[in-house]
Amino acid sequence: MALRRYDGEAGGSRPEDRNASAPARLSDPRPGEESHDSPGRPGAGRTGTEGTRRTAGGRWVFPAAVAVFAALCVSLVAWNSRMPAARGPDAPAGTFSAARAAAHVREIATAPRPSGSAAHTRARDHIVRTLTALGLDTRVHTGAAASHRPDLSPVGADSRYADLRLHNVVARVPGTASTRPVALVTHYDSTEAGPGANDAGVPVSVLLETARALREGPPPRNDVLFVFTDAEESGLLGAQALVAEPGTLPPDTVILNFEARGSRGPSLMFETGPDAGWLVRALTESAPDARADSLLDAAYRYMPNLTDFTVFQEAGHQGLNLAYLDGYTHYHGTGDTPERVDPATVQHQGEQALGLARALASADLTHTPAGDSAYFRAGGWFVSYPLGAALPAALVTAGLGLALLLRLRARGVLTVGAVLRGFAVALGQLLLAAGAAFGLAPLVASGHPEFAHYYDIDGQVPALTGFLSLALAVGCALALVARRWAGARAQVAGAVLLWIVLSVVSAVLLPGGSHVFVWPTLGLLCAAAVLTSRSGDTAGGRVLAAALGTVPAALLVFPLVPLLTNALGLGLVAAPVAVAALLTALLPGVLPVLPRLLPVTAAVVATAMLAGAALLPREPENPVRADLLYLWDADRRAGHWISGVPADEWSDDFLPADAEPGSVEDLWPGWRVPVRRGPAEAFPLPGPRVTTQVVARTADGGRRVRVTAASRRGADQLVLLVSGTAVRGWSLSGVPGRHADDPAGDAPWELWIRHVPARGAELELELGAGPATIRVVDRTQGLPGPAADAPDGTRPPALGVASLGEASLAATTRTLE
């Protein structure tokens, strides 16, 4: 880093802040210290035109080296992020072929296949035929299950789910001397909103093609199971039935779960079970192109998302969870068709499935090592170390940073106050850039109807480019404005301090993701150590410092930007923008002079790109429509329209144009998602038939109540709501609810029941003391009256367990004293 020496004419600025517009070369002499000629210190003591020219040329060695190393690292990351070429139908029999797998997708994804539908049955029959033709011992396990999954509620309530008629398909490849079974798992149902070609048509096809390819090789040592679960979209119920059925999945079975949360992109290993360090190594050794990062696993634990793997993990199974997530705006909607399937994505997930199946099928799994690991890809290399080393590594990094600060303070180069001012500038850059991105994202996406449903848009690249330019503009502008208060040297030191703080905080709260901060910070500190030594005045020293400071950040941080954008969507683009701001804060230490036009240029680019993204036309092939429910309150003899936000021209025909999102708890206790509502023409629907009987009472005033509910109009879905008292326990037609069911406060208790027999469902409730209100709602697809003529092919995404969609509801209430 080159820095013009302070000449005493800056107008009384602090010594540590002098020449704020120049980059921060921390190795400048202390105030009053004379420079002197010495070997390896180019330009020191030189006078005249030649010396000035050499010094000026040397100033650009470091930034040029940074640019070169950054470009090389980005190229390496891009090269190693390439998707595999999809293999055709004539690929060797022992390899995975995306073309062969795609034939299964076209077979099963012809129509929506929610559990119990005709399309769902056809898909199951195809799976059974295919596996049986391969010579596998294939069985359909029937059963019932109940679970407590509040995070899956479509109305934001404290919900439970139950299904009385589940069908799981399990096929077995027997091992020659099995040490431990290995199960490849996915679900074969879809939501009601779309045909589910990707979710989970592709994982189903991946497992079927993997089973075929596995049979082409020698018999495996370990038993290999191919499991296709039912009713994943309805509360993970198929998986719940499997773990509850003794003998179907032995407790030591290794679970490899495959999912899709989009329509393209690489298949990421994003979740592990307990003691999975050895499994992660098996993945990376058996599938060299695997994408795995413990940051994903660590962050996923804080998210409300659930898959079948959640059930298996709760049951104590070890395993891995893999999914692809790019192309989110076609997820759970009408756009999730076979035409949306990316062959490269199928090939990528398939190669991981086949590689893992072969590796684990042939391994001795009698004794697997315990422990978890932190792991990540850096370019084309895979790095792994014990997870317990995350905090010590962060503390060592912090110690090195403190030692370097004390050294520079002793030399008079920096003061604690200067570093804290620089820290404030760096933190301000991050907060301002991220806050601006968060506020602007809805405006940029306002012309894209899919944003309201997915918090993302399909064409996000121009918008992301604009937001990254915005981060650069905000960061550089703030650095220039604050240069008198905190000079370039202090800004760089403060930015590094922010990296150190994030390293320690992440090691405590998110140890699996701390490597994103720890290793780049360590590189920055090593670079600073070189630059503040005598080597920092040599060209070789500056090149070495550039490599140390640039390579870790480029290999670990740059890939985070597209990953976070795809994972979180444009609505949370503030996250990748915050990452970019962390890098922007280091610019005063790279450029010899921070150009005043840089923030202006970046702002112009940001404005152009964001305006262009906002003006992009909506996708005609991806229509989205607001949902609409008709609810008939059989007790009050009143009809209501309910629609999710935002409104559109179709829903405006039934609801007042000025209807604002609000509560419907008077109609549906516990409903917390704001919706528009309005009165509806009376289309009397017979309310459910409900009977209640107090079976027994307890000493504290509680009682056991038997509730029988059935639809009078043939609906096979019921929702039962209990308010006024706590529900201490429950069972449905003999199936026990296996989770705690005593909600805090006055939260209503809610149960969604699928596949209700015509005779109805019998529920036993253990209620607390006090009056209780029991409300039963039945649900059928379709709307009454003129709303039945809804536009075709524009149903909304089913992001909840029971898609609100277009449905008719009828409600009946009973009160217990």
Short mmCIF file of C-alpha atoms in Angstrom, two decimals, residues 476-643:
data_model
loop_
_atom_site.label_atom_id
_atom_site.label_comp_id
_atom_site.label_asym_id
_atom_site.label_seq_id
_atom_site.Cartn_x
_atom_site.Cartn_y
_atom_site.Cartn_z
CA CYS A 476 -17.11 4.80 -1.07
CA ALA A 477 -19.24 7.87 -0.46
CA LEU A 478 -19.19 7.37 3.30
CA ALA A 479 -15.44 6.71 3.25
CA LEU A 480 -14.82 10.01 1.45
CA VAL A 481 -17.21 11.99 3.64
CA ALA A 482 -15.66 10.62 6.85
CA ARG A 483 -12.02 10.92 5.79
CA ARG A 484 -11.36 14.00 7.97
CA TRP A 485 -12.85 12.28 10.99
CA ALA A 486 -11.34 8.87 10.28
CA GLY A 487 -8.55 8.78 7.75
CA ALA A 488 -7.88 5.99 5.31
CA ARG A 489 -5.51 4.26 7.70
CA ALA A 490 -8.08 4.31 10.49
CA GLN A 491 -10.85 3.16 8.14
CA VAL A 492 -8.89 0.10 7.06
CA ALA A 493 -8.00 -0.75 10.65
CA GLY A 494 -11.63 -0.29 11.69
CA ALA A 495 -12.84 -2.49 8.86
CA VAL A 496 -10.44 -5.24 9.91
CA LEU A 497 -11.68 -4.86 13.48
CA LEU A 498 -15.23 -5.39 12.22
CA TRP A 499 -14.08 -8.59 10.49
CA ILE A 500 -12.49 -9.72 13.76
CA VAL A 501 -15.68 -9.03 15.73
CA LEU A 502 -17.74 -10.97 13.17
CA SER A 503 -15.25 -13.85 13.37
CA VAL A 504 -15.67 -14.20 17.12
CA VAL A 505 -19.44 -13.64 17.13
CA SER A 506 -20.00 -16.17 14.35
CA ALA A 507 -17.74 -18.72 16.07
CA VAL A 508 -19.97 -18.46 19.15
CA LEU A 509 -23.40 -18.28 17.50
CA LEU A 510 -22.78 -19.98 14.15
CA PRO A 511 -19.60 -22.07 14.44
CA GLY A 512 -20.27 -23.98 11.24
CA GLY A 513 -20.29 -20.70 9.32
CA SER A 514 -17.48 -18.88 11.10
CA HIS A 515 -14.90 -19.87 8.46
CA VAL A 516 -16.43 -17.25 6.17
CA PHE A 517 -15.06 -14.58 8.52
CA VAL A 518 -12.16 -16.26 10.34
CA TRP A 519 -9.93 -17.23 7.41
CA PRO A 520 -10.36 -14.00 5.40
CA THR A 521 -9.67 -12.04 8.61
CA LEU A 522 -6.56 -14.08 9.26
CA GLY A 523 -5.45 -13.33 5.70
CA LEU A 524 -6.06 -9.60 6.20
CA LEU A 525 -4.02 -9.60 9.41
CA CYS A 526 -1.16 -11.46 7.77
CA ALA A 527 -1.25 -8.98 4.90
CA ALA A 528 -1.13 -6.09 7.36
CA ALA A 529 1.77 -7.72 9.20
CA VAL A 530 3.75 -7.96 5.96
CA LEU A 531 2.95 -4.39 4.94
CA THR A 532 4.01 -3.01 8.31
CA SER A 533 7.34 -4.80 8.15
CA ARG A 534 10.36 -3.92 6.03
CA SER A 535 9.09 -6.36 3.40
CA GLY A 536 6.13 -4.09 2.85
CA ASP A 537 8.33 -1.59 1.04
CA THR A 538 9.47 -4.16 -1.53
CA ALA A 539 7.55 -5.19 -4.59
CA GLY A 540 7.73 -8.84 -3.55
CA GLY A 541 6.42 -8.03 -0.09
CA ARG A 542 3.49 -6.12 -1.49
CA VAL A 543 2.63 -8.96 -3.86
CA LEU A 544 2.79 -11.41 -0.96
CA ALA A 545 0.55 -9.14 1.12
CA ALA A 546 -1.91 -8.87 -1.76
CA ALA A 547 -2.08 -12.66 -2.01
CA LEU A 548 -2.58 -13.11 1.74
CA GLY A 549 -5.29 -10.47 1.94
CA THR A 550 -7.12 -11.31 -1.27
CA VAL A 551 -7.12 -15.07 -1.83
CA PRO A 552 -9.00 -16.22 1.32
CA ALA A 553 -11.63 -13.50 0.93
CA ALA A 554 -12.07 -14.12 -2.78
CA LEU A 555 -12.39 -17.89 -2.43
CA LEU A 556 -14.72 -17.84 0.58
CA VAL A 557 -16.65 -14.58 0.45
CA PHE A 558 -17.24 -13.95 -3.26
CA PRO A 559 -19.27 -17.17 -3.74
CA LEU A 560 -21.51 -16.11 -0.85
CA VAL A 561 -23.12 -13.33 -2.86
CA PRO A 562 -24.97 -15.49 -5.45
CA LEU A 563 -25.57 -18.23 -2.88
CA LEU A 564 -27.30 -15.88 -0.44
CA THR A 565 -29.29 -14.27 -3.25
CA ASN A 566 -30.59 -17.63 -4.48
CA ALA A 567 -31.25 -18.92 -0.98
CA LEU A 568 -32.97 -15.84 0.45
CA GLY A 569 -34.44 -14.18 -2.63
CA LEU A 570 -34.39 -10.58 -3.74
CA GLY A 571 -36.55 -9.58 -0.79
CA LEU A 572 -33.58 -10.28 1.50
CA VAL A 573 -30.92 -9.03 -0.88
CA ALA A 574 -29.68 -7.00 2.09
CA ALA A 575 -27.73 -10.10 3.18
CA PRO A 576 -25.46 -10.35 0.11
CA VAL A 577 -25.24 -6.55 0.03
CA ALA A 578 -23.95 -6.62 3.62
CA VAL A 579 -21.27 -9.10 2.53
CA ALA A 580 -20.29 -6.79 -0.33
CA ALA A 581 -20.15 -3.84 2.08
CA LEU A 582 -17.64 -5.70 4.24
CA LEU A 583 -15.34 -5.91 1.24
CA THR A 584 -16.01 -2.33 0.12
CA ALA A 585 -14.88 -1.07 3.54
CA LEU A 586 -11.37 -2.36 2.75
CA LEU A 587 -10.99 -0.33 -0.46
CA PRO A 588 -9.13 2.60 1.15
CA GLY A 589 -6.35 0.15 1.91
CA VAL A 590 -6.12 -1.01 -1.70
CA LEU A 591 -6.37 2.04 -3.94
CA PRO A 592 -3.54 4.62 -3.76
CA VAL A 593 -6.19 7.32 -3.98
CA LEU A 594 -9.90 6.69 -3.56
CA PRO A 595 -11.36 8.38 -6.67
CA ARG A 596 -14.04 10.92 -5.94
CA LEU A 597 -15.90 9.83 -9.07
CA LEU A 598 -16.04 6.18 -7.94
CA PRO A 599 -19.18 6.53 -5.76
CA VAL A 600 -20.81 8.71 -8.41
CA THR A 601 -20.09 6.17 -11.14
CA ALA A 602 -21.28 3.30 -8.94
CA ALA A 603 -24.46 5.21 -8.11
CA VAL A 604 -25.17 5.80 -11.81
CA VAL A 605 -24.69 2.10 -12.56
CA ALA A 606 -26.87 1.14 -9.59
CA THR A 607 -29.65 3.47 -10.69
CA ALA A 608 -29.57 2.19 -14.26
CA MET A 609 -29.54 -1.49 -13.28
CA LEU A 610 -32.23 -1.18 -10.63
CA ALA A 611 -34.46 0.88 -12.91
CA GLY A 612 -33.97 -1.68 -15.64
CA ALA A 613 -34.86 -4.51 -13.28
CA ALA A 614 -37.96 -2.65 -12.13
CA LEU A 615 -39.10 -2.08 -15.70
CA LEU A 616 -38.55 -5.65 -16.90
CA PRO A 617 -41.85 -7.03 -18.20
CA ARG A 618 -43.57 -9.69 -16.14
CA GLU A 619 -43.23 -13.25 -17.32
CA PRO A 620 -46.29 -14.23 -19.35
CA GLU A 621 -45.45 -17.91 -18.88
CA ASN A 622 -45.43 -17.61 -15.09
CA PRO A 623 -48.79 -16.09 -14.16
CA VAL A 624 -49.66 -15.76 -10.49
CA ARG A 625 -53.04 -14.99 -9.01
CA ALA A 626 -54.18 -14.07 -5.52
CA ASP A 627 -55.85 -16.94 -3.69
CA LEU A 628 -59.52 -16.80 -2.78
CA LEU A 629 -61.51 -18.68 -0.17
CA TYR A 630 -65.23 -18.85 0.38
CA LEU A 631 -66.05 -19.48 4.04
CA TRP A 632 -69.63 -20.24 5.05
CA ASP A 633 -70.26 -19.78 8.77
CA ALA A 634 -73.01 -22.34 9.31
CA ASP A 635 -73.76 -21.05 12.81
CA ARG A 636 -74.27 -17.40 11.84
CA ARG A 637 -75.57 -18.20 8.34
CA ALA A 638 -73.10 -15.77 6.76
CA GLY A 639 -70.65 -16.03 3.88
CA HIS A 640 -67.22 -14.43 3.64
CA TRP A 641 -64.60 -13.96 0.95
CA ILE A 642 -60.99 -14.23 2.12
CA SER A 643 -58.02 -13.49 -0.11
#
